[in-house]
Amino acid sequence: MPPPSPAQRALAELMARLAQLKDQRHAERCRAKQAESPPVHASIAACLALVEAQIAAMTQALGAAIAADADLARKAALLRTCKGVGPRACQAILA
């Protein structure tokens, strides 16, 4: 098996960061369920808003990284023809 290309390594890094952000979102949501004071709720809401924005940015960066590399774009188009393979699964497979 050939080593991953620089584009594939970058894609894997983006996927890892997206997973980290999703973990953070989950943790903040759990904290929100336990928090009682309004200042704590406000702090958690602010953190959640930032994490959500970062998740959107990473998702967009993943799509851009795939579209920018001809080989990855070709593979993505082929994967998307398979029933049940959506954008997230496609990104994970390529990474």
Coordinates of N, CA, C and O in Angstrom, one line a residue, residues 3-86:
P3 N 2.2 5.1 0.6 CA 2.0 6.0 1.7 C 1.0 7.0 1.3 O 0.8 7.3 0.2
P4 N 0.3 7.6 2.3 CA -0.7 8.6 2.0 C -0.1 9.9 1.4 O 1.0 10.2 1.8
S5 N -0.8 10.5 0.5 CA -0.3 11.7 -0.2 C -0.4 12.8 0.8 O -1.1 12.7 1.8
P6 N 0.2 13.9 0.5 CA 0.1 15.1 1.4 C -1.4 15.6 1.5 O -1.8 16.0 2.6
A7 N -2.1 15.4 0.5 CA -3.6 15.8 0.5 C -4.3 14.9 1.5 O -5.2 15.3 2.2
Q8 N -4.0 13.6 1.4 CA -4.7 12.6 2.3 C -4.3 12.9 3.8 O -5.1 12.7 4.6
R9 N -3.0 13.2 4.0 CA -2.6 13.5 5.4 C -3.3 14.8 5.9 O -3.7 14.8 7.1
A10 N -3.5 15.8 5.0 CA -4.2 17.0 5.4 C -5.6 16.7 5.7 O -6.2 17.2 6.7
L11 N -6.2 15.8 4.9 CA -7.6 15.4 5.1 C -7.8 14.7 6.4 O -8.7 14.9 7.2
A12 N -6.9 13.8 6.7 CA -6.9 13.0 8.0 C -6.8 14.0 9.2 O -7.5 13.8 10.2
E13 N -5.9 15.0 9.0 CA -5.8 16.0 10.1 C -7.1 16.8 10.3 O -7.5 17.0 11.5
L14 N -7.7 17.1 9.2 CA -9.0 17.8 9.3 C -10.1 17.0 10.0 O -10.9 17.4 10.8
M15 N -10.1 15.7 9.6 CA -11.1 14.8 10.2 C -10.8 14.6 11.7 O -11.8 14.5 12.5
A16 N -9.6 14.5 12.1 CA -9.3 14.3 13.5 C -9.7 15.6 14.3 O -10.3 15.5 15.3
R17 N -9.5 16.8 13.7 CA -9.9 18.0 14.4 C -11.4 18.0 14.5 O -12.0 18.4 15.5
L18 N -12.1 17.6 13.4 CA -13.6 17.6 13.5 C -14.1 16.7 14.6 O -15.0 17.0 15.3
A19 N -13.5 15.5 14.7 CA -13.9 14.6 15.8 C -13.6 15.2 17.1 O -14.4 15.0 18.0
Q20 N -12.5 15.9 17.3 CA -12.2 16.6 18.6 C -13.3 17.6 18.9 O -13.7 17.7 20.1
L21 N -13.6 18.4 17.9 CA -14.7 19.4 18.1 C -16.0 18.8 18.5 O -16.7 19.3 19.3
K22 N -16.3 17.7 17.8 CA -17.6 17.0 18.1 C -17.6 16.5 19.6 O -18.6 16.5 20.3
D23 N -16.5 16.0 20.0 CA -16.3 15.6 21.4 C -16.5 16.7 22.4 O -17.2 16.6 23.4
Q24 N -15.9 17.9 22.0 CA -16.1 19.0 22.9 C -17.6 19.5 22.9 O -18.1 19.8 24.0
R25 N -18.2 19.4 21.8 CA -19.7 19.8 21.8 C -20.5 18.9 22.7 O -21.3 19.3 23.4
H26 N -20.2 17.6 22.6 CA -20.9 16.6 23.4 C -20.6 16.9 24.9 O -21.6 16.9 25.7
A27 N -19.4 17.2 25.3 CA -19.0 17.5 26.7 C -19.8 18.7 27.2 O -20.3 18.8 28.3
E28 N -19.8 19.8 26.3 CA -20.5 21.0 26.7 C -22.0 20.8 26.9 O -22.6 21.4 27.8
R29 N -22.6 20.0 26.0 CA -24.0 19.7 26.1 C -24.3 19.0 27.4 O -25.3 19.2 28.1
C30 N -23.4 18.1 27.8 CA -23.6 17.3 29.1 C -23.5 18.3 30.2 O -24.2 18.2 31.2
R31 N -22.5 19.2 30.2 CA -22.4 20.2 31.2 C -23.6 21.1 31.3 O -24.0 21.5 32.4
A32 N -24.2 21.4 30.2 CA -25.3 22.3 30.2 C -26.5 21.6 30.9 O -27.3 22.3 31.6
K33 N -26.6 20.3 30.8 CA -27.7 19.6 31.5 C -27.6 19.7 33.0 O -28.6 19.6 33.7
Q34 N -26.3 19.8 33.4 CA -26.1 19.7 34.9 C -26.0 21.1 35.5 O -26.2 21.2 36.7
A35 N -25.8 22.1 34.7 CA -25.6 23.4 35.3 C -26.9 24.0 35.8 O -27.9 23.8 35.2
E36 N -26.8 24.8 36.8 CA -28.0 25.4 37.4 C -28.0 26.9 37.3 O -29.0 27.5 37.2
S37 N -26.8 27.5 37.5 CA -26.8 29.0 37.6 C -26.8 29.6 36.2 O -26.2 29.1 35.2
P38 N -27.4 30.8 36.0 CA -27.5 31.5 34.7 C -26.1 31.8 34.2 O -25.9 31.7 33.0
P39 N -25.1 32.3 35.0 CA -23.8 32.6 34.4 C -23.1 31.4 33.8 O -22.5 31.5 32.8
V40 N -23.3 30.2 34.5 CA -22.7 29.0 34.0 C -23.4 28.6 32.6 O -22.7 28.3 31.7
H41 N -24.7 28.7 32.6 CA -25.4 28.4 31.3 C -25.0 29.4 30.2 O -24.8 28.9 29.1
A42 N -24.8 30.6 30.6 CA -24.3 31.6 29.6 C -22.9 31.2 29.0 O -22.7 31.3 27.8
S43 N -22.1 30.9 29.9 CA -20.7 30.5 29.6 C -20.7 29.2 28.6 O -20.0 29.2 27.6
I44 N -21.5 28.3 29.0 CA -21.6 27.0 28.2 C -22.2 27.4 26.8 O -21.8 26.8 25.8
A45 N -23.2 28.2 26.8 CA -23.8 28.6 25.5 C -22.8 29.3 24.6 O -22.8 29.0 23.4
A46 N -22.0 30.1 25.2 CA -21.0 30.8 24.4 C -19.9 29.8 23.9 O -19.5 29.9 22.7
C47 N -19.5 28.9 24.7 CA -18.6 27.8 24.3 C -19.2 27.0 23.1 O -18.6 26.7 22.1
L48 N -20.5 26.6 23.3 CA -21.2 25.8 22.3 C -21.3 26.6 21.0 O -21.1 26.0 19.9
A49 N -21.5 27.8 21.0 CA -21.6 28.6 19.8 C -20.3 28.6 19.1 O -20.2 28.5 17.8
L50 N -19.2 28.8 19.8 CA -17.9 28.8 19.2 C -17.5 27.4 18.6 O -17.1 27.3 17.5
V51 N -17.8 26.4 19.4 CA -17.6 25.0 18.9 C -18.4 24.7 17.6 O -17.9 24.1 16.7
E52 N -19.7 25.1 17.6 CA -20.5 24.9 16.4 C -19.9 25.6 15.2 O -19.9 25.1 14.1
A53 N -19.5 26.8 15.4 CA -18.9 27.6 14.3 C -17.6 26.9 13.8 O -17.3 26.8 12.6
Q54 N -16.8 26.3 14.7 CA -15.6 25.6 14.3 C -15.9 24.3 13.6 O -15.2 23.9 12.6
I55 N -17.0 23.6 14.0 CA -17.4 22.4 13.3 C -17.8 22.7 11.9 O -17.5 22.0 11.0
A56 N -18.6 23.8 11.7 CA -19.0 24.2 10.4 C -17.7 24.6 9.5 O -17.7 24.2 8.4
A57 N -16.8 25.3 10.1 CA -15.6 25.6 9.4 C -14.7 24.4 9.0 O -14.2 24.3 7.9
M58 N -14.6 23.4 9.9 CA -13.9 22.2 9.6 C -14.6 21.4 8.5 O -14.0 20.8 7.6
T59 N -15.9 21.3 8.6 CA -16.7 20.6 7.6 C -16.5 21.3 6.2 O -16.3 20.6 5.2
Q60 N -16.5 22.6 6.2 CA -16.3 23.3 4.9 C -14.9 23.1 4.4 O -14.6 22.9 3.2
A61 N -13.9 23.1 5.3 CA -12.5 22.9 4.9 C -12.3 21.5 4.4 O -11.5 21.3 3.4
L62 N -13.0 20.5 4.9 CA -12.9 19.1 4.4 C -13.4 19.1 2.9 O -12.8 18.5 2.1
G63 N -14.6 19.7 2.7 CA -15.1 19.7 1.3 C -14.2 20.4 0.4 O -13.9 20.0 -0.8
A64 N -13.6 21.5 0.8 CA -12.7 22.3 0.0 C -11.4 21.5 -0.3 O -10.9 21.5 -1.4
A65 N -10.9 20.8 0.7 CA -9.7 20.0 0.5 C -9.9 18.9 -0.5 O -9.0 18.6 -1.3
I66 N -11.1 18.2 -0.4 CA -11.4 17.2 -1.4 C -11.5 17.8 -2.8 O -11.0 17.2 -3.7
A67 N -12.2 18.9 -2.9 CA -12.4 19.5 -4.2 C -11.1 20.0 -4.8 O -11.0 20.0 -6.0
A68 N -10.2 20.4 -4.0 CA -8.9 21.0 -4.5 C -8.0 20.0 -5.0 O -7.0 20.3 -5.8
D69 N -8.1 18.7 -4.7 CA -7.2 17.7 -5.1 C -8.0 16.8 -6.2 O -9.0 16.2 -5.9
A70 N -7.4 16.7 -7.3 CA -8.1 16.0 -8.4 C -8.3 14.6 -8.1 O -9.4 14.0 -8.4
D71 N -7.3 13.9 -7.5 CA -7.5 12.5 -7.2 C -8.5 12.3 -6.2 O -9.4 11.4 -6.3
L72 N -8.5 13.1 -5.1 CA -9.5 12.9 -4.1 C -10.9 13.3 -4.6 O -11.9 12.6 -4.2
A73 N -11.0 14.3 -5.4 CA -12.3 14.6 -6.0 C -12.9 13.5 -6.9 O -14.1 13.2 -6.8
R74 N -12.0 12.9 -7.6 CA -12.4 11.7 -8.5 C -12.9 10.6 -7.6 O -14.0 10.0 -7.8
K75 N -12.1 10.3 -6.5 CA -12.5 9.2 -5.6 C -13.8 9.5 -4.9 O -14.6 8.6 -4.7
A76 N -14.0 10.8 -4.5 CA -15.2 11.2 -3.8 C -16.4 11.0 -4.7 O -17.5 10.5 -4.3
A77 N -16.3 11.4 -6.0 CA -17.4 11.3 -6.9 C -17.7 9.8 -7.1 O -18.9 9.5 -7.1
L78 N -16.8 8.9 -7.1 CA -17.0 7.5 -7.3 C -17.7 7.0 -6.0 O -18.7 6.2 -6.1
L79 N -17.2 7.3 -4.9 CA -17.8 6.9 -3.6 C -19.2 7.3 -3.5 O -20.1 6.5 -3.0
R80 N -19.5 8.5 -3.9 CA -20.8 9.0 -3.7 C -21.9 8.3 -4.6 O -23.1 8.4 -4.4
T81 N -21.4 7.6 -5.6 CA -22.3 6.8 -6.4 C -22.8 5.6 -5.7 O -23.8 5.0 -6.1
C82 N -22.1 5.2 -4.6 CA -22.6 4.0 -3.9 C -23.7 4.4 -3.0 O -23.7 5.4 -2.3
K83 N -24.7 3.5 -2.9 CA -25.9 3.7 -2.1 C -25.5 3.7 -0.6 O -24.8 2.9 -0.2
G84 N -25.9 4.8 0.1 CA -25.7 4.9 1.5 C -24.4 5.6 1.9 O -24.1 5.8 3.0
V85 N -23.6 6.0 0.9 CA -22.4 6.8 1.1 C -22.7 8.3 0.9 O -22.8 8.7 -0.2
G86 N -22.8 9.0 2.1 CA -23.1 10.4 2.0 C -21.8 11.2 2.2 O -20.7 10.6 2.2

